[in-house]
Amino acid sequence: DGGITQSPKYLFRKEGQNVTLSCEQNLNHDAMYWYRQDPGQGLRLIYYSQIVNDFQKGDIAEGYSVSREKKESFPLTVTSAQKNPTAFYLCASVQRGPNTEAFFGQGTRLTVV
Amino acid sequence: QQQVKQSPQSLIVQKGGISIINCAYENTAFDYFPWYQQFPGKGPALLIAIRPDVSEKKEGRFTISFNKSAKQFSLHIMDSQPGDSATYFCAASKGSNDYKLSFGAGTTVTVRA
């Protein structure tokens, strides 16, 4: 089945720790995105990549880092510099074309303990 | 700042009633307006989308109305069913070579049986 796989589903981070969220897609999409979802704030763009080995900051990139070494993979690292990392993280991929349909993974819920 | 403003934040409707969600945007470069549906603990999924060259698009019980001059668009859910209970997000993008979606804050719809 084609789609986007995010792992893990739940993740707990201690203060001062870096954690990496995985996102893999087999849709052969060029563009991939990371969003953060908080109650009442919708989806806010963290980072995006439109092609392998290239990525750009979104609206709330501080405290996060990404890499795009393969077309299928776009991991997100939440660093210790992110002061309020507890949130639901969503990865999406988009097929280039006139209609920007984004396909989302099932999300990773990150909690700081 | 949020490029797409969505209201209301939540609404409750009786089974068989009509749910209406409104969105407004400022950026006239936006030319693609999708709506996403999200169930708790899941990623959003595309529900219906419209381009500004049409004023209305209908798919089953879901209708988008678009007012280009007012820079507003809305989602109507006709004959609302308990299974429609979810969070709905409007979004906008510039299309062409820019595939970033700007999302509204979301509306939680509860359909009472």
mmCIF file of C-alpha atoms in Angstrom:
data_model
loop_
_atom_site.group_PDB
_atom_site.id
_atom_site.type_symbol
_atom_site.label_atom_id
_atom_site.label_comp_id
_atom_site.label_asym_id
_atom_site.label_seq_id
_atom_site.Cartn_x
_atom_site.Cartn_y
_atom_site.Cartn_z
ATOM 1 C CA ASP A 1 0.000 0.000 0.000
ATOM 2 C CA GLY A 2 1.266 3.456 -0.871
ATOM 3 C CA GLY A 3 1.395 6.030 1.862
ATOM 4 C CA ILE A 4 3.329 7.850 4.536
ATOM 5 C CA THR A 5 4.616 6.113 7.633
ATOM 6 C CA GLN A 6 5.520 8.028 10.754
ATOM 7 C CA SER A 7 7.217 6.424 13.729
ATOM 8 C CA PRO A 8 7.002 6.140 16.574
ATOM 9 C CA LYS A 9 3.331 6.888 17.292
ATOM 10 C CA TYR A 10 4.178 8.061 20.825
ATOM 11 C CA LEU A 11 7.495 9.466 22.004
ATOM 12 C CA PHE A 12 8.624 10.693 25.375
ATOM 13 C CA ARG A 13 11.554 13.060 25.747
ATOM 14 C CA LYS A 14 13.455 14.061 28.820
ATOM 15 C CA GLU A 15 14.512 17.654 29.333
ATOM 16 C CA GLY A 16 17.692 18.459 27.392
ATOM 17 C CA GLN A 17 17.434 15.465 25.101
ATOM 18 C CA ASN A 18 17.341 15.426 21.300
ATOM 19 C CA VAL A 19 14.838 13.088 19.666
ATOM 20 C CA THR A 20 14.289 12.148 16.022
ATOM 21 C CA LEU A 21 10.924 11.510 14.436
ATOM 22 C CA SER A 22 10.853 9.286 11.383
ATOM 23 C CA CYS A 23 8.862 9.926 8.193
ATOM 24 C CA GLU A 24 8.966 7.600 5.195
ATOM 25 C CA GLN A 25 6.872 7.751 2.011
ATOM 26 C CA ASN A 26 6.524 5.377 -0.919
ATOM 27 C CA LEU A 27 4.358 7.667 -3.028
ATOM 28 C CA ASN A 28 7.314 8.894 -5.086
ATOM 29 C CA HIS A 29 6.451 12.474 -4.124
ATOM 30 C CA ASP A 30 9.127 15.129 -4.497
ATOM 31 C CA ALA A 31 7.989 17.452 -1.718
ATOM 32 C CA MET A 32 7.775 16.613 1.972
ATOM 33 C CA TYR A 33 6.703 18.693 4.958
ATOM 34 C CA TRP A 34 6.703 18.690 8.743
ATOM 35 C CA TYR A 35 3.869 20.341 10.639
ATOM 36 C CA ARG A 36 3.279 20.839 14.309
ATOM 37 C CA GLN A 37 -0.280 20.710 15.645
ATOM 38 C CA ASP A 38 -1.323 22.291 18.934
ATOM 39 C CA PRO A 39 -4.918 22.585 20.154
ATOM 40 C CA GLY A 40 -6.654 25.614 18.659
ATOM 41 C CA GLN A 41 -3.688 26.595 16.480
ATOM 42 C CA GLY A 42 -4.113 24.469 13.405
ATOM 43 C CA LEU A 43 -1.091 23.132 11.585
ATOM 44 C CA ARG A 44 2.078 25.188 11.597
ATOM 45 C CA LEU A 45 4.878 24.515 9.140
ATOM 46 C CA ILE A 46 8.253 23.583 10.657
ATOM 47 C CA TYR A 47 10.389 22.607 7.656
ATOM 48 C CA TYR A 48 9.825 21.528 4.098
ATOM 49 C CA SER A 49 11.816 19.980 1.294
ATOM 50 C CA GLN A 50 10.924 20.166 -2.371
ATOM 51 C CA ILE A 51 13.814 18.056 -3.586
ATOM 52 C CA VAL A 52 16.466 15.708 -2.227
ATOM 53 C CA ASN A 53 19.395 17.401 -0.456
ATOM 54 C CA ASP A 54 17.491 20.670 -0.153
ATOM 55 C CA PHE A 55 15.156 21.985 2.547
ATOM 56 C CA GLN A 56 13.803 25.306 3.817
ATOM 57 C CA LYS A 57 12.634 26.658 7.130
ATOM 58 C CA GLY A 58 8.942 27.066 7.698
ATOM 59 C CA ASP A 59 7.210 29.398 10.122
ATOM 60 C CA ILE A 60 8.420 27.776 13.372
ATOM 61 C CA ALA A 61 11.801 26.178 12.579
ATOM 62 C CA GLU A 62 13.652 27.260 15.732
ATOM 63 C CA GLY A 63 14.702 24.261 17.818
ATOM 64 C CA TYR A 64 14.200 21.778 14.983
ATOM 65 C CA SER A 65 16.437 20.292 12.294
ATOM 66 C CA VAL A 66 15.856 18.052 9.278
ATOM 67 C CA SER A 67 17.699 16.176 6.557
ATOM 68 C CA ARG A 68 16.652 14.933 3.130
ATOM 69 C CA GLU A 69 19.246 12.452 1.931
ATOM 70 C CA LYS A 70 16.745 10.199 0.191
ATOM 71 C CA LYS A 71 13.531 10.998 -1.665
ATOM 72 C CA GLU A 72 11.588 8.610 0.556
ATOM 73 C CA SER A 73 12.772 9.892 3.927
ATOM 74 C CA PHE A 74 12.489 13.197 5.783
ATOM 75 C CA PRO A 75 13.389 12.796 9.477
ATOM 76 C CA LEU A 76 12.786 15.600 11.981
ATOM 77 C CA THR A 77 15.018 16.143 15.008
ATOM 78 C CA VAL A 78 13.574 18.011 17.952
ATOM 79 C CA THR A 79 16.557 19.497 19.732
ATOM 80 C CA SER A 80 16.980 20.598 23.313
ATOM 81 C CA ALA A 81 16.732 24.180 22.046
ATOM 82 C CA GLN A 82 13.010 23.689 21.420
ATOM 83 C CA LYS A 83 11.545 24.987 24.672
ATOM 84 C CA ASN A 84 8.029 23.661 24.302
ATOM 85 C CA PRO A 85 8.196 20.489 22.213
ATOM 86 C CA THR A 86 5.097 18.730 23.532
ATOM 87 C CA ALA A 87 2.780 18.512 20.488
ATOM 88 C CA PHE A 88 1.406 16.317 17.734
ATOM 89 C CA TYR A 89 3.787 16.199 14.760
ATOM 90 C CA LEU A 90 2.551 15.496 11.262
ATOM 91 C CA CYS A 91 4.566 14.646 8.185
ATOM 92 C CA ALA A 92 3.121 15.137 4.719
ATOM 93 C CA SER A 93 4.147 14.642 1.124
ATOM 94 C CA VAL A 94 2.842 16.469 -1.911
ATOM 95 C CA GLN A 95 2.732 15.498 -5.559
ATOM 96 C CA ARG A 96 3.779 18.379 -7.781
ATOM 97 C CA GLY A 97 1.038 19.561 -10.067
ATOM 98 C CA PRO A 98 -1.844 22.021 -10.280
ATOM 99 C CA ASN A 99 -3.562 20.620 -7.202
ATOM 100 C CA THR A 100 -1.506 20.654 -4.051
ATOM 101 C CA GLU A 101 -2.971 17.569 -2.388
ATOM 102 C CA ALA A 102 -1.005 16.759 0.729
ATOM 103 C CA PHE A 103 -0.981 13.193 2.018
ATOM 104 C CA PHE A 104 -0.397 12.985 5.752
ATOM 105 C CA GLY A 105 1.040 10.332 8.021
ATOM 106 C CA GLN A 106 -0.712 9.234 11.196
ATOM 107 C CA GLY A 107 1.368 11.549 13.350
ATOM 108 C CA THR A 108 3.739 11.276 16.293
ATOM 109 C CA ARG A 109 2.688 12.558 19.696
ATOM 110 C CA LEU A 110 5.736 13.879 21.531
ATOM 111 C CA THR A 111 5.596 14.484 25.264
ATOM 112 C CA VAL A 112 8.291 15.984 27.468
ATOM 113 C CA VAL A 113 8.614 14.180 30.792
ATOM 114 C CA GLN B 1 0.577 35.599 11.401
ATOM 115 C CA GLN B 2 -2.084 33.191 10.243
ATOM 116 C CA GLN B 3 -2.694 33.671 6.529
ATOM 117 C CA VAL B 4 -6.034 31.863 6.612
ATOM 118 C CA LYS B 5 -8.587 32.724 9.291
ATOM 119 C CA GLN B 6 -11.178 30.068 10.134
ATOM 120 C CA SER B 7 -14.374 30.223 12.167
ATOM 121 C CA PRO B 8 -16.036 29.033 14.283
ATOM 122 C CA GLN B 9 -13.587 27.190 16.525
ATOM 123 C CA SER B 10 -16.240 24.571 17.257
ATOM 124 C CA LEU B 11 -19.853 23.829 16.464
ATOM 125 C CA ILE B 12 -22.503 21.359 17.471
ATOM 126 C CA VAL B 13 -25.205 20.279 15.042
ATOM 127 C CA GLN B 14 -28.053 17.814 15.235
ATOM 128 C CA LYS B 15 -28.082 14.788 12.974
ATOM 129 C CA GLY B 16 -29.547 15.793 9.634
ATOM 130 C CA GLY B 17 -28.637 19.458 10.098
ATOM 131 C CA ILE B 18 -26.260 21.668 8.139
ATOM 132 C CA SER B 19 -22.738 22.489 9.351
ATOM 133 C CA ILE B 20 -21.148 25.654 7.979
ATOM 134 C CA ILE B 21 -17.495 26.586 8.405
ATOM 135 C CA ASN B 22 -16.049 29.831 7.098
ATOM 136 C CA CYS B 23 -12.561 30.851 6.042
ATOM 137 C CA ALA B 24 -11.031 34.118 4.888
ATOM 138 C CA TYR B 25 -7.671 34.908 3.342
ATOM 139 C CA GLU B 26 -5.680 38.001 2.422
ATOM 140 C CA ASN B 27 -3.064 36.779 -0.038
ATOM 141 C CA THR B 28 -4.498 37.178 -3.545
ATOM 142 C CA ALA B 29 -1.742 34.903 -4.877
ATOM 143 C CA PHE B 30 -3.534 31.913 -3.354
ATOM 144 C CA ASP B 31 -5.181 29.896 -6.099
ATOM 145 C CA TYR B 32 -5.987 26.527 -4.553
ATOM 146 C CA PHE B 33 -8.266 26.035 -1.553
ATOM 147 C CA PRO B 34 -8.599 22.546 -0.060
ATOM 148 C CA TRP B 35 -10.473 21.339 2.997
ATOM 149 C CA TYR B 36 -9.052 18.595 5.191
ATOM 150 C CA GLN B 37 -10.864 16.332 7.645
ATOM 151 C CA GLN B 38 -9.103 14.972 10.715
ATOM 152 C CA PHE B 39 -10.301 12.340 13.188
ATOM 153 C CA PRO B 40 -8.764 12.187 16.694
ATOM 154 C CA GLY B 41 -5.265 10.716 16.724
ATOM 155 C CA LYS B 42 -5.084 10.560 12.915
ATOM 156 C CA GLY B 43 -3.523 12.659 10.204
ATOM 157 C CA PRO B 44 -5.726 14.991 8.124
ATOM 158 C CA ALA B 45 -7.115 13.729 4.823
ATOM 159 C CA LEU B 46 -8.225 15.756 1.807
ATOM 160 C CA LEU B 47 -12.002 16.160 1.719
ATOM 161 C CA ILE B 48 -12.707 18.529 -1.154
ATOM 162 C CA ALA B 49 -10.899 21.384 -2.921
ATOM 163 C CA ILE B 50 -11.699 24.322 -5.179
ATOM 164 C CA ARG B 51 -9.937 26.777 -7.466
ATOM 165 C CA PRO B 52 -11.041 30.440 -7.726
ATOM 166 C CA ASP B 53 -12.354 30.078 -11.275
ATOM 167 C CA VAL B 54 -15.525 28.426 -9.922
ATOM 168 C CA SER B 55 -17.890 29.685 -7.232
ATOM 169 C CA GLU B 56 -19.098 26.342 -5.955
ATOM 170 C CA LYS B 57 -18.065 22.717 -5.909
ATOM 171 C CA LYS B 58 -20.111 19.847 -4.575
ATOM 172 C CA GLU B 59 -19.073 16.320 -3.709
ATOM 173 C CA GLY B 60 -21.799 14.258 -2.106
ATOM 174 C CA ARG B 61 -22.942 16.018 1.069
ATOM 175 C CA PHE B 62 -19.968 18.403 1.068
ATOM 176 C CA THR B 63 -20.051 21.739 -0.778
ATOM 177 C CA ILE B 64 -17.455 24.497 -1.023
ATOM 178 C CA SER B 65 -18.700 28.009 -1.765
ATOM 179 C CA PHE B 66 -16.091 30.490 -2.961
ATOM 180 C CA ASN B 67 -16.334 34.282 -3.084
ATOM 181 C CA LYS B 68 -13.255 35.647 -4.815
ATOM 182 C CA SER B 69 -14.097 39.333 -4.387
ATOM 183 C CA ALA B 70 -14.614 38.909 -0.651
ATOM 184 C CA LYS B 71 -11.637 36.545 -0.339
ATOM 185 C CA GLN B 72 -13.770 34.070 1.548
ATOM 186 C CA PHE B 73 -14.711 30.434 1.162
ATOM 187 C CA SER B 74 -16.850 28.100 3.179
ATOM 188 C CA LEU B 75 -17.614 24.425 3.683
ATOM 189 C CA HIS B 76 -21.198 23.239 3.993
ATOM 190 C CA ILE B 77 -21.918 19.759 5.308
ATOM 191 C CA MET B 78 -25.471 18.834 4.408
ATOM 192 C CA ASP B 79 -27.484 16.175 6.261
ATOM 193 C CA SER B 80 -24.750 15.973 8.923
ATOM 194 C CA GLN B 81 -24.136 12.501 10.327
ATOM 195 C CA PRO B 82 -22.439 11.365 13.575
ATOM 196 C CA GLY B 83 -19.601 9.981 11.434
ATOM 197 C CA ASP B 84 -18.894 13.549 10.274
ATOM 198 C CA SER B 85 -17.785 14.446 13.805
ATOM 199 C CA ALA B 86 -14.195 15.525 13.249
ATOM 200 C CA THR B 87 -11.940 18.568 12.999
ATOM 201 C CA TYR B 88 -12.027 20.383 9.681
ATOM 202 C CA PHE B 89 -9.233 22.570 8.361
ATOM 203 C CA CYS B 90 -9.371 24.977 5.468
ATOM 204 C CA ALA B 91 -6.136 25.685 3.659
ATOM 205 C CA ALA B 92 -4.730 27.688 0.784
ATOM 206 C CA SER B 93 -1.717 27.522 -1.458
ATOM 207 C CA LYS B 94 -0.257 29.408 -4.370
ATOM 208 C CA GLY B 95 0.033 26.300 -6.536
ATOM 209 C CA SER B 96 2.405 26.457 -9.499
ATOM 210 C CA ASN B 97 5.865 26.008 -7.987
ATOM 211 C CA ASP B 98 4.861 26.714 -4.399
ATOM 212 C CA TYR B 99 3.293 23.695 -2.753
ATOM 213 C CA LYS B 100 3.160 25.019 0.785
ATOM 214 C CA LEU B 101 -0.260 24.914 2.366
ATOM 215 C CA SER B 102 -1.317 27.596 4.842
ATOM 216 C CA PHE B 103 -3.888 26.135 7.226
ATOM 217 C CA GLY B 104 -6.690 27.690 9.215
ATOM 218 C CA ALA B 105 -6.889 27.003 12.952
ATOM 219 C CA GLY B 106 -9.485 24.258 12.554
ATOM 220 C CA THR B 107 -13.134 23.722 13.474
ATOM 221 C CA THR B 108 -14.252 20.845 15.657
ATOM 222 C CA VAL B 109 -17.652 19.614 14.491
ATOM 223 C CA THR B 110 -19.800 17.475 16.767
ATOM 224 C CA VAL B 111 -22.914 15.871 15.303
ATOM 225 C CA ARG B 112 -25.453 14.832 17.930
ATOM 226 C CA ALA B 113 -27.608 11.811 17.153
#
